[in-house]
GROMACS .gro file of C-alpha atoms in nm:
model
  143
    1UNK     CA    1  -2.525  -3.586   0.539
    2UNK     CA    2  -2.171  -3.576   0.379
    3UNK     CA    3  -2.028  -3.360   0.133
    4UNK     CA    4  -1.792  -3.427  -0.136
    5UNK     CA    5  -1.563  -3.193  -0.277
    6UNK     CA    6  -1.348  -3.324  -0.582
    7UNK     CA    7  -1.009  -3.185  -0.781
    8UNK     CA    8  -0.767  -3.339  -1.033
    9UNK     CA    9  -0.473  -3.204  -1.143
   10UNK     CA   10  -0.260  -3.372  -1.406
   11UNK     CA   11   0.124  -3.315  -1.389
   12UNK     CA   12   0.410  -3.336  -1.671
   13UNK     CA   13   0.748  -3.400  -1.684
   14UNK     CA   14   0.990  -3.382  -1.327
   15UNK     CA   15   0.936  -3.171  -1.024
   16UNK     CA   16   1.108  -2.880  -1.105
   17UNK     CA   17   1.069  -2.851  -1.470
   18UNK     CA   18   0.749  -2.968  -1.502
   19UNK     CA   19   0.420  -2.852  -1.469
   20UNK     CA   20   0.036  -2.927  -1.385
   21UNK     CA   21  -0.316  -2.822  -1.422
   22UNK     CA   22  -0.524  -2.830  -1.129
   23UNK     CA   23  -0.894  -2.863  -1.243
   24UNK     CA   24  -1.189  -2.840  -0.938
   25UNK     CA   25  -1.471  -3.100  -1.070
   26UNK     CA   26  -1.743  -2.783  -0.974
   27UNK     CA   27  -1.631  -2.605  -1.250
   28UNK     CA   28  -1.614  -2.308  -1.015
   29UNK     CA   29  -1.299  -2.224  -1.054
   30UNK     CA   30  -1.145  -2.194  -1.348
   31UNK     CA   31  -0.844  -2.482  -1.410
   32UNK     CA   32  -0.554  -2.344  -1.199
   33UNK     CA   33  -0.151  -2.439  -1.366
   34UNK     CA   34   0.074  -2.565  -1.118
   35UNK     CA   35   0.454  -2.532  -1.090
   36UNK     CA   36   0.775  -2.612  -0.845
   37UNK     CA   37   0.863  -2.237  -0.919
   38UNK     CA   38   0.515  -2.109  -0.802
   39UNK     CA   39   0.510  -2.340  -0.472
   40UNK     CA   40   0.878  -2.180  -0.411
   41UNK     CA   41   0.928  -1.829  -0.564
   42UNK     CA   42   0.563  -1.728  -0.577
   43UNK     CA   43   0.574  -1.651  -0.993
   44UNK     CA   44   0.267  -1.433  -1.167
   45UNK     CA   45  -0.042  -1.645  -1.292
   46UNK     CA   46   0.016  -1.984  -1.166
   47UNK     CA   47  -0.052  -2.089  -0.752
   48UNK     CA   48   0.034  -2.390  -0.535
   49UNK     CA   49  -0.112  -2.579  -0.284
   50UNK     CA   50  -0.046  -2.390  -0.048
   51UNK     CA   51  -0.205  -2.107  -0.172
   52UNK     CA   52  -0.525  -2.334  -0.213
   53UNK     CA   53  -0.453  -2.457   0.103
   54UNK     CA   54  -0.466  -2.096   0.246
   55UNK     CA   55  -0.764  -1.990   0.031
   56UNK     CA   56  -0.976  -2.371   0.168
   57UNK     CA   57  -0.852  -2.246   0.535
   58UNK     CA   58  -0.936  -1.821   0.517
   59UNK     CA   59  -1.333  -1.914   0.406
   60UNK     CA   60  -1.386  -2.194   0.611
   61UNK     CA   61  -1.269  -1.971   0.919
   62UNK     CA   62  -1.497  -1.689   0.833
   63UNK     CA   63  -1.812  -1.990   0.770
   64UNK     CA   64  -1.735  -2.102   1.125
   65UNK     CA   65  -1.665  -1.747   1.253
   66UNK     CA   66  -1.957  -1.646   1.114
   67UNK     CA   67  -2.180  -1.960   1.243
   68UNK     CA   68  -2.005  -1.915   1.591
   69UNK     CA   69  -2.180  -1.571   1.612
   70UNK     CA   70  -2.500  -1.563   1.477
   71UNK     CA   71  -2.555  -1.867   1.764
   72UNK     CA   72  -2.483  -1.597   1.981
   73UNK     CA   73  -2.641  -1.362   1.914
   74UNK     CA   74  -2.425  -1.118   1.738
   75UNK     CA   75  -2.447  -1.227   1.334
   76UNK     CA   76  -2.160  -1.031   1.179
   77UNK     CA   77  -2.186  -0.742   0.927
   78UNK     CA   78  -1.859  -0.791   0.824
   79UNK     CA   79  -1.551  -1.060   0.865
   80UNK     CA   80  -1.221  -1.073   0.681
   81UNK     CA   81  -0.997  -1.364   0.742
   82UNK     CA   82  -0.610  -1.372   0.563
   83UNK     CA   83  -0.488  -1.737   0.607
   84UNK     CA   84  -0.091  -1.737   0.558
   85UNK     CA   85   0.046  -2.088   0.482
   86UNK     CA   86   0.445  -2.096   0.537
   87UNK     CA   87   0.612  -2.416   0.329
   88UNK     CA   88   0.951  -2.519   0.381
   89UNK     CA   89   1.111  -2.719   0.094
   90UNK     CA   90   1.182  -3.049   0.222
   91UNK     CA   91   1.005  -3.001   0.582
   92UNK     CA   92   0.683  -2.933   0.434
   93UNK     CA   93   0.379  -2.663   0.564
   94UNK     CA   94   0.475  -2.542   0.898
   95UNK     CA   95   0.183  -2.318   0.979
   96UNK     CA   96  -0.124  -2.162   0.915
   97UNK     CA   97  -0.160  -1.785   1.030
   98UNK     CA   98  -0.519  -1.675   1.062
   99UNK     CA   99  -0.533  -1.308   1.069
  100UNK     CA  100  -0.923  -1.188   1.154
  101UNK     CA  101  -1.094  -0.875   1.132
  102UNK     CA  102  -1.491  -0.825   1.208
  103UNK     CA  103  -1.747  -0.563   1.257
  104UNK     CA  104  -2.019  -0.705   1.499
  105UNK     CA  105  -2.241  -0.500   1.694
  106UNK     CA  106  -2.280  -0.600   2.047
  107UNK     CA  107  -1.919  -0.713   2.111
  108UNK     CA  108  -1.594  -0.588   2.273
  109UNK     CA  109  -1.255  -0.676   2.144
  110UNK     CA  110  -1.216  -1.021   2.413
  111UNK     CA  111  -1.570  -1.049   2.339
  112UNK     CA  112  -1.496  -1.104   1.941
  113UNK     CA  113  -1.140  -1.295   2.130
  114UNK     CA  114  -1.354  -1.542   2.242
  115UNK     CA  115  -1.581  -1.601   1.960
  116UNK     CA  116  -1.264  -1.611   1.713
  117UNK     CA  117  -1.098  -1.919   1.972
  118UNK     CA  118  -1.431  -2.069   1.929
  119UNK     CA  119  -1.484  -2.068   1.564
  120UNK     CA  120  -1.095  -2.170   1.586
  121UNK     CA  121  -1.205  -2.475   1.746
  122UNK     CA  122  -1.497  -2.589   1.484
  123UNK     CA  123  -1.367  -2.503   1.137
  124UNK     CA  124  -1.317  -2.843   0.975
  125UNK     CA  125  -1.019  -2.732   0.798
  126UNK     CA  126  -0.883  -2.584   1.129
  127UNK     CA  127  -0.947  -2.939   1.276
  128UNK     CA  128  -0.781  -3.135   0.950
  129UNK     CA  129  -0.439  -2.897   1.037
  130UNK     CA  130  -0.467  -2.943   1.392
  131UNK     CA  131  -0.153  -3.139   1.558
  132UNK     CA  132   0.003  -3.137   1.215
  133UNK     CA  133   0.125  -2.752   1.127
  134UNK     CA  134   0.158  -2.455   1.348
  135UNK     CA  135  -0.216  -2.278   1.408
  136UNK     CA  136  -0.240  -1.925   1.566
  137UNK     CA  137  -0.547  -1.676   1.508
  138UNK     CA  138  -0.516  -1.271   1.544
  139UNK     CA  139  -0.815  -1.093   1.576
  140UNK     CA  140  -0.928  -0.735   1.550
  141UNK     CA  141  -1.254  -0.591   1.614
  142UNK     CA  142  -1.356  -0.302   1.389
  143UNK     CA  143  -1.510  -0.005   1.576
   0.00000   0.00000   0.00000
């Protein structure tokens, strides 16, 4: 069965002077404003989407991570995934840096290595960057 997922943002006025208001259709979030300065310079209260990008990549990761090993075995007490999405002006997103820490019983550290490639390998959002940006995965097993 499919799944939908909807946003709409609404911009004003040119690129860099402008602004826009990025509203999820969920109601989950509340509505995010947009700006050429926050995609760029990173300013206070506003994001880009990059940022969501980063934020849509980090949780499906630890959903696939966490899928990954509960089919073998090991479900996971604890997983924390930092997604870091690098923009260049004019050349676009370059890469996506997954940086993965879990606490699983029952694992060693190429243990968890393996599991990590594999969840690597089935997150959706994972597989919508692949062959487009840059992809690379650290991961650390807690003790």
């Amino acid at each position: 069965m499919a799944s939908e997922s909807r946003a709409t943002t609404v911009w004003r006025g040119d690129l860099v002077s402008g602004s826009g208001t990025a509203s999820a259709s969920s109601g989950a979030i509340p509505d995010l404003e947009v700006t050429w300065p926050a995609r760029v310079e990173r300013t206070e209260g506003t994001t880009s989407p990059e940022e969501l990008l980063a934020t849509a990549h980090s949780s499906c990761y630890c959903m696939a991570l966490a899928n990954v090993l509960a089919q073998a075995g090991n479900p996971p007490e604890r997983i924390e995934t930092t997604a870091t999405v690098e923009f260049v002006p004019g050349e676009g997103v370059k890469s996506s840096h997954l940086k993965v820490t879990g606490k699983v019983a029952g694992l060693d550290q190429a243990g968890f290595d393996s599991v990590t490639a594999e969840a690597h390998e089935n997150c959706p959002i994972s597989g919508a960057l692949r062959g487009n940006v840059e992809m690379e995965v650290d991961a650390t097993l807690e003790g």
